[in-house]
Structures are given as C-alpha cells and as structure tokens.
Amino acid sequence: MPANTASRPAAWPELLLEDVGLRLSGRAVLQGLTLRARERRIGIVGRNGSGKTSLARLIAGLIPPTSGRITVAGVDMAQDRKAALRMVGILFQNPDHQIIFPTVAEEITFGLTQLGHNKAAAAQQTAAVLHRFGKAHWADAATHSLSQGQKQLVCLMAILAMDPGLIILDEPYSGLDIATRQQLMRYVDRTPGGVILVSHDPDALAGFDRVLWLEQGKILDDGPADRVLPRFQAQMQAWGGQDDLTHLTG
Ligand SMILES: Nc1ncnc2c1ncn2[C@@H]1O[C@H](COP(=O)(O)OP(=O)(O)OP(=O)(O)O)[C@@H](O)[C@H]1O
Ligand SMILES: [Mg+2]
C-alpha cells in the first residue's frame, strides 16, 4: 500500500502501551503488552483468538485494560471516553454490530452529534463525506438493504466524517470482492491520520511501517512489515501443515 508519509504533516497521534493486560471471564486474553508507536500505518497480525480484536477494542477505549495503561496522544483511553471518541475511530469486524440507524445519512450524522456538533453542522458534514466518496445518492438508502461491503463503506465514512487522528480497522476486507477491497484500501490510504489495521492476511499489510504479531495474547514479533510478515507467513504455513492442531485452540 503506498504511504507517502514524507509529504504529509505528522497528523497522527503517538500510541503508548504500558504493561497492558486484559482478563475476560477470568482468562488472560492479553498479557504484558508494552510499546511506543509513532508510525502512521501499523498492522496487527495473529491467528484466530490471538487477541487482535481485544487489543483493537482496548486502544479505542471501548474496554478498559485489567492492568497497565493505554494512551493515545497522551490521553488515557479508558479514563477519558469523550477524548477517545474524538481521537480514535474503530471499524468493527462485523458492520452489523456497528450500524444502528435506518438510513445511511442518519448513521453518519449520529457520530457527529455525539461529538457535539449541532444538527445543521452534522448534516452538512454528512453531506460532505458522502460527496467525497461519490455516494451522495446513498443518503436516504436503507442501511439494512446494503450489501456487506456497502455497509463497511458506510461505517468507514461515518468514522472518517468524525475526523479522528487514528482509525482502527478490524479485518475490514474479509468478505469483500476484489474491486470493493481495493476501493476501501484506497480510501484508507488517503486518510491523513494514523491507521491500525488488524488482519491475518499478510497481503493487506504489505509495506506497512510496523507490524505487531500477536500470539496467545503476547507480542511475538514487532517490526517493519517486510521483516515480520515473511516470518509470520512461514510460521502459519508450518502450523497449517501439521496434522495435530491442538495448539491452535489457544
Ligand atoms: N468476552 C470474552 N470473554 C471471554 N473470553 C473472550 C471474550 N472475548 C474474547 N475472548 C477470548 O479472547 C481471545 C482473543 O479473542 P479476540 O477476539 O481478541 O481474538 P482475535 O485475534 O481477534 O481472533 P479472530 O482472528 O478470530 O478475529 C480468544 O481466546 C477469545 O475466546
Ligand atoms: Mg478478531
């Protein structure tokens, strides 16, 4: 994915994880995550159940860590929900878990009113983002009648309309046809802010500034995509070639 960072101002915030742990239903889901990241494009890879979505939700401030601290641009995501909403946008793995309004325009407007924009300003910004994506004709479309890829695009537009410094995309390309996937990747690449992209597909993260590889809730590797992804791929193939997959249950 092209990332012409040289000509852009540094418009994305620093992410800091300090010894972050997460327990859910008495189970250690994430353990001892510590990192400082200033990169614009960060990928998160790992097998099913390795903790990618949990980490994404933590960074977005949707759930608090059990231990440790997460800050984005110095703001504690678990403590300041309002700032978290303004600074970080998250695209869920399943858009059906995200969309709550009957029409596309209402869905996009909601986030803007949550940020404190008045009705007129929110309506104007909604129209602007729809126009920017060439989807002005979608304004009154019923969200439930959209395809999965179209729903994902609505969610993405809703997030970008809020203009967060950081967007987190959790498996945004699964279930998309090649053309829609490419279109979505282009939109994501054009966003001026930081991007954290969760995927177990190495192709989606090629060329990323930094890739975190999660394995059983811990960071197994952390570095530039061209170093981490080949290692990850080789390991996946090695595990996939084994008949005994008991260790895959995590
Ligand atoms: N609410 C919960 N209660 C208990 N365990 C949970 C809960 N949510 C997630 N987990 C467990 O935490 C682990 C990590 O889940 P998570 O959804 O973060 O994985 P993932 O890497 O996103 O997986 P996938 O690639 O399948 O999306 C899994 O073992 C899962 O069963
Ligand atoms: Mg997940």
Short mmCIF file of C-alpha atoms and ligand atoms in Angstrom, two decimals:
data_model
loop_
_atom_site.label_atom_id
_atom_site.label_comp_id
_atom_site.label_asym_id
_atom_site.label_seq_id
_atom_site.Cartn_x
_atom_site.Cartn_y
_atom_site.Cartn_z
CA MET A 1 0.00 0.00 0.00
CA PRO A 2 1.57 3.35 -0.95
CA ALA A 3 2.13 5.59 2.04
CA ASN A 4 3.63 8.89 1.07
CA THR A 5 4.41 9.94 4.59
CA ALA A 6 7.25 12.26 3.61
CA SER A 7 4.99 14.98 2.20
CA ARG A 8 2.40 14.85 4.96
CA PRO A 9 2.41 16.63 8.26
CA ALA A 10 2.58 14.34 11.30
CA ALA A 11 -1.18 14.30 11.85
CA TRP A 12 -1.38 11.06 13.77
CA PRO A 13 -1.00 10.55 17.48
CA GLU A 14 1.51 8.54 19.44
CA LEU A 15 0.27 5.26 20.86
CA LEU A 16 1.65 4.08 24.16
CA LEU A 17 1.00 0.74 25.84
CA GLU A 18 2.48 0.22 29.29
CA ASP A 19 2.46 -3.36 30.54
CA VAL A 20 -1.13 -3.82 29.35
CA GLY A 21 -3.03 -6.89 30.45
CA LEU A 22 -6.62 -7.93 29.81
CA ARG A 23 -8.57 -10.67 31.55
CA LEU A 24 -12.01 -11.64 30.30
CA SER A 25 -14.19 -14.14 32.15
CA GLY A 26 -11.21 -14.99 34.34
CA ARG A 27 -8.97 -15.74 31.36
CA ALA A 28 -5.78 -13.89 30.41
CA VAL A 29 -6.54 -12.63 26.90
CA LEU A 30 -3.65 -10.14 26.65
CA GLN A 31 -0.50 -10.03 28.77
CA GLY A 32 2.41 -7.68 29.27
CA LEU A 33 1.98 -5.56 26.15
CA THR A 34 4.43 -2.67 26.15
CA LEU A 35 5.20 -0.47 23.17
CA ARG A 36 5.53 3.07 21.92
CA ALA A 37 4.41 3.70 18.33
CA ARG A 38 4.68 6.82 16.19
CA GLU A 39 4.30 5.04 12.85
CA ARG A 40 1.47 6.06 10.59
CA ARG A 41 0.49 2.57 9.38
CA ILE A 42 0.53 -0.16 11.96
CA GLY A 43 -0.64 -3.68 11.25
CA ILE A 44 -1.69 -6.30 13.78
CA VAL A 45 -1.45 -9.94 12.71
CA GLY A 46 -2.01 -13.17 14.55
CA ARG A 47 -4.01 -16.34 14.47
CA ASN A 48 -7.69 -16.62 15.33
CA GLY A 49 -8.09 -15.96 19.02
CA SER A 50 -4.64 -14.42 19.46
CA GLY A 51 -6.17 -11.21 20.86
CA LYS A 52 -6.24 -8.82 17.87
CA THR A 53 -9.82 -7.64 18.31
CA SER A 54 -9.37 -7.35 22.07
CA LEU A 55 -6.32 -5.13 21.55
CA ALA A 56 -8.21 -3.02 19.00
CA ARG A 57 -11.06 -2.51 21.46
CA LEU A 58 -8.63 -1.56 24.21
CA ILE A 59 -6.87 1.03 22.05
CA ALA A 60 -10.23 2.52 21.06
CA GLY A 61 -11.15 2.78 24.74
CA LEU A 62 -14.19 0.52 24.34
CA ILE A 63 -12.98 -1.69 27.17
CA PRO A 64 -10.54 -0.84 29.96
CA PRO A 65 -7.38 -2.88 30.49
CA THR A 66 -7.30 -5.08 33.58
CA SER A 67 -3.78 -3.83 34.26
CA GLY A 68 -1.43 -1.29 32.74
CA ARG A 69 -2.24 1.84 30.77
CA ILE A 70 -3.01 2.83 27.19
CA THR A 71 -2.64 6.37 25.95
CA VAL A 72 -3.21 7.94 22.55
CA ALA A 73 -1.51 11.33 22.21
CA GLY A 74 -1.01 11.24 25.96
CA VAL A 75 -4.70 10.73 26.75
CA ASP A 76 -5.75 7.69 28.76
CA MET A 77 -8.34 5.98 26.59
CA ALA A 78 -10.03 4.20 29.48
CA GLN A 79 -10.33 7.36 31.58
CA ASP A 80 -11.46 9.93 29.02
CA ARG A 81 -14.21 8.41 26.87
CA LYS A 82 -15.06 11.73 25.23
CA ALA A 83 -11.50 12.29 24.08
CA ALA A 84 -11.29 8.66 22.95
CA LEU A 85 -14.36 9.12 20.79
CA ARG A 86 -12.88 12.23 19.21
CA MET A 87 -9.41 10.79 18.68
CA VAL A 88 -9.93 7.17 17.70
CA GLY A 89 -12.43 5.71 15.24
CA ILE A 90 -12.89 1.95 15.09
CA LEU A 91 -14.37 -0.10 12.28
CA PHE A 92 -15.72 -3.33 13.76
CA GLN A 93 -15.02 -6.74 12.32
CA ASN A 94 -18.74 -7.08 11.57
CA PRO A 95 -20.53 -3.92 10.31
CA ASP A 96 -23.85 -5.35 11.53
CA HIS A 97 -22.54 -4.78 15.07
CA GLN A 98 -21.88 -1.15 14.25
CA ILE A 99 -24.82 0.13 12.20
CA ILE A 100 -27.81 1.15 14.29
CA PHE A 101 -29.74 3.65 12.19
CA PRO A 102 -32.26 3.04 9.40
CA THR A 103 -30.66 5.30 6.80
CA VAL A 104 -27.10 5.99 5.68
CA ALA A 105 -27.30 9.72 6.44
CA GLU A 106 -28.66 9.11 9.95
CA GLU A 107 -25.90 6.62 10.64
CA ILE A 108 -23.17 9.09 9.66
CA THR A 109 -24.84 12.06 11.38
CA PHE A 110 -25.10 10.22 14.71
CA GLY A 111 -21.37 10.11 15.35
CA LEU A 112 -21.06 13.80 14.58
CA THR A 113 -23.81 14.76 17.02
CA GLN A 114 -22.10 12.55 19.61
CA LEU A 115 -19.05 14.72 19.17
CA GLY A 116 -21.15 17.77 20.00
CA HIS A 117 -21.81 19.15 16.53
CA ASN A 118 -25.21 20.80 16.20
CA LYS A 119 -27.79 19.32 13.82
CA ALA A 120 -27.07 21.68 10.92
CA ALA A 121 -23.30 21.23 11.11
CA ALA A 122 -23.67 17.45 11.41
CA ALA A 123 -25.97 17.36 8.36
CA GLN A 124 -23.53 19.46 6.39
CA GLN A 125 -20.57 17.25 7.28
CA THR A 126 -22.58 14.14 6.45
CA ALA A 127 -23.38 15.53 3.01
CA ALA A 128 -19.71 16.45 2.55
CA VAL A 129 -18.38 12.97 3.33
CA LEU A 130 -20.98 11.29 1.12
CA HIS A 131 -19.99 13.64 -1.69
CA ARG A 132 -16.29 12.98 -1.11
CA PHE A 133 -16.85 9.26 -1.60
CA GLY A 134 -19.12 9.79 -4.62
CA LYS A 135 -22.05 8.39 -2.63
CA ALA A 136 -24.36 11.42 -2.29
CA HIS A 137 -27.15 9.25 -3.70
CA TRP A 138 -26.83 6.88 -0.73
CA ALA A 139 -28.06 9.45 1.83
CA ASP A 140 -31.59 8.07 2.14
CA ALA A 141 -30.74 4.45 1.38
CA ALA A 142 -31.89 1.93 3.98
CA THR A 143 -28.84 0.59 5.80
CA HIS A 144 -30.37 -2.90 6.19
CA SER A 145 -30.69 -3.20 2.40
CA LEU A 146 -26.97 -2.65 1.77
CA SER A 147 -24.52 -5.42 0.98
CA GLN A 148 -21.79 -6.27 3.48
CA GLY A 149 -19.19 -4.27 1.55
CA GLN A 150 -21.51 -1.29 1.25
CA LYS A 151 -22.20 -1.44 4.99
CA GLN A 152 -18.48 -1.44 5.64
CA LEU A 153 -18.10 1.62 3.47
CA VAL A 154 -20.90 3.40 5.38
CA CYS A 155 -19.13 2.62 8.66
CA LEU A 156 -15.86 3.88 7.23
CA MET A 157 -17.48 7.10 6.01
CA ALA A 158 -19.08 7.59 9.43
CA ILE A 159 -15.67 7.25 11.07
CA LEU A 160 -13.83 9.48 8.60
CA ALA A 161 -16.55 12.16 8.93
CA MET A 162 -15.59 12.41 12.60
CA ASP A 163 -12.02 13.12 11.51
CA PRO A 164 -10.20 11.11 14.17
CA GLY A 165 -6.41 11.22 14.41
CA LEU A 166 -6.34 7.44 14.41
CA ILE A 167 -8.57 4.86 12.78
CA ILE A 168 -8.58 1.20 13.72
CA LEU A 169 -9.89 -1.27 11.18
CA ASP A 170 -10.62 -4.79 12.37
CA GLU A 171 -10.49 -7.21 9.43
CA PRO A 172 -12.11 -4.67 7.11
CA TYR A 173 -11.51 -6.62 3.92
CA SER A 174 -12.85 -10.03 4.78
CA GLY A 175 -15.93 -10.76 2.73
CA LEU A 176 -15.26 -8.02 0.20
CA ASP A 177 -14.85 -8.56 -3.51
CA ILE A 178 -11.53 -7.53 -5.02
CA ALA A 179 -12.81 -4.26 -6.50
CA THR A 180 -14.52 -3.13 -3.30
CA ARG A 181 -11.50 -4.17 -1.28
CA GLN A 182 -9.19 -2.12 -3.48
CA GLN A 183 -11.54 0.85 -3.26
CA LEU A 184 -11.66 0.60 0.53
CA MET A 185 -7.86 0.25 0.74
CA ARG A 186 -7.50 3.38 -1.37
CA TYR A 187 -9.86 5.34 0.86
CA VAL A 188 -7.98 4.17 3.93
CA ASP A 189 -4.66 5.07 2.39
CA ARG A 190 -5.88 8.59 1.62
CA THR A 191 -6.85 9.33 5.20
CA PRO A 192 -4.43 11.83 6.68
CA GLY A 193 -4.42 10.26 10.16
CA GLY A 194 -2.86 7.14 11.58
CA VAL A 195 -4.20 3.69 10.72
CA ILE A 196 -4.11 0.49 12.72
CA LEU A 197 -5.18 -2.39 10.53
CA VAL A 198 -5.99 -5.76 12.07
CA SER A 199 -5.72 -8.65 9.68
CA HIS A 200 -4.49 -12.19 9.37
CA ASP A 201 -3.94 -11.60 5.68
CA PRO A 202 -0.31 -10.51 5.16
CA ASP A 203 -1.17 -9.05 1.73
CA ALA A 204 -3.33 -6.37 3.35
CA LEU A 205 -0.34 -5.17 5.37
CA ALA A 206 2.41 -5.23 2.77
CA GLY A 207 4.60 -2.13 3.04
CA PHE A 208 3.26 -1.12 6.46
CA ASP A 209 5.64 0.87 8.67
CA ARG A 210 5.24 -1.52 11.55
CA VAL A 211 3.56 -4.84 12.20
CA LEU A 212 2.77 -6.37 15.58
CA TRP A 213 2.42 -10.12 15.65
CA LEU A 214 0.23 -11.38 18.48
CA GLU A 215 0.35 -14.96 19.65
CA GLN A 216 -1.73 -16.11 22.61
CA GLY A 217 -2.16 -12.58 23.86
CA LYS A 218 1.52 -11.62 23.76
CA ILE A 219 3.68 -9.81 21.23
CA LEU A 220 5.70 -12.45 19.42
CA ASP A 221 7.31 -10.03 16.98
CA ASP A 222 7.26 -6.31 16.28
CA GLY A 223 8.95 -4.57 13.37
CA PRO A 224 8.62 -3.40 9.78
CA ALA A 225 6.24 -5.36 7.55
CA ASP A 226 8.94 -6.68 5.26
CA ARG A 227 10.65 -8.39 8.18
CA VAL A 228 7.68 -9.53 10.31
CA LEU A 229 5.27 -10.68 7.58
CA PRO A 230 7.53 -13.31 5.95
CA ARG A 231 8.25 -14.80 9.38
CA PHE A 232 4.56 -14.79 10.22
CA GLN A 233 3.63 -16.39 6.90
CA ALA A 234 6.27 -19.09 7.25
CA GLN A 235 5.07 -19.91 10.76
CA MET A 236 1.42 -20.03 9.64
CA GLN A 237 2.32 -22.42 6.86
CA ALA A 238 4.33 -24.58 9.22
CA TRP A 239 1.44 -24.74 11.69
CA GLY A 240 -1.09 -25.26 8.90
CA GLY A 241 0.92 -28.20 7.56
CA GLN A 242 0.72 -30.05 10.85
CA ASP A 243 -1.96 -32.66 11.43
CA ASP A 244 -2.09 -32.04 15.14
CA LEU A 245 -3.78 -28.67 15.50
CA THR A 246 -4.47 -28.95 19.22
CA HIS A 247 -2.24 -25.95 19.88
CA LEU A 248 -4.46 -23.87 17.58
CA THR A 249 -7.19 -23.80 20.17
CA GLY A 250 -5.08 -21.40 22.26
N1 LIG B 1 -15.92 -11.61 26.34
C1 LIG B 1 -15.00 -12.58 26.39
N2 LIG B 1 -14.93 -13.44 27.43
C2 LIG B 1 -14.02 -14.41 27.49
N3 LIG B 1 -13.07 -14.59 26.55
C3 LIG B 1 -13.09 -13.78 25.50
C4 LIG B 1 -14.05 -12.73 25.35
N4 LIG B 1 -13.80 -12.08 24.18
C5 LIG B 1 -12.74 -12.71 23.63
N5 LIG B 1 -12.33 -13.72 24.42
C6 LIG B 1 -11.19 -14.62 24.17
O1 LIG B 1 -10.04 -13.86 23.98
C7 LIG B 1 -9.22 -14.42 22.99
C8 LIG B 1 -8.89 -13.38 21.95
O2 LIG B 1 -10.07 -13.03 21.24
P1 LIG B 1 -10.04 -11.95 20.09
O3 LIG B 1 -11.44 -11.81 19.59
O4 LIG B 1 -9.35 -10.74 20.59
O5 LIG B 1 -9.14 -12.70 19.01
P2 LIG B 1 -8.79 -12.30 17.51
O6 LIG B 1 -7.31 -12.36 17.38
O7 LIG B 1 -9.46 -11.04 17.14
O8 LIG B 1 -9.41 -13.53 16.71
P3 LIG B 1 -10.03 -13.58 15.21
O9 LIG B 1 -8.86 -13.66 14.26
O10 LIG B 1 -10.81 -14.85 15.21
O11 LIG B 1 -10.89 -12.37 15.00
C9 LIG B 1 -9.98 -15.62 22.43
O12 LIG B 1 -9.45 -16.77 23.00
C10 LIG B 1 -11.39 -15.40 22.88
O13 LIG B 1 -12.04 -16.61 23.12
MG MG B 2 -10.89 -10.55 15.73
#
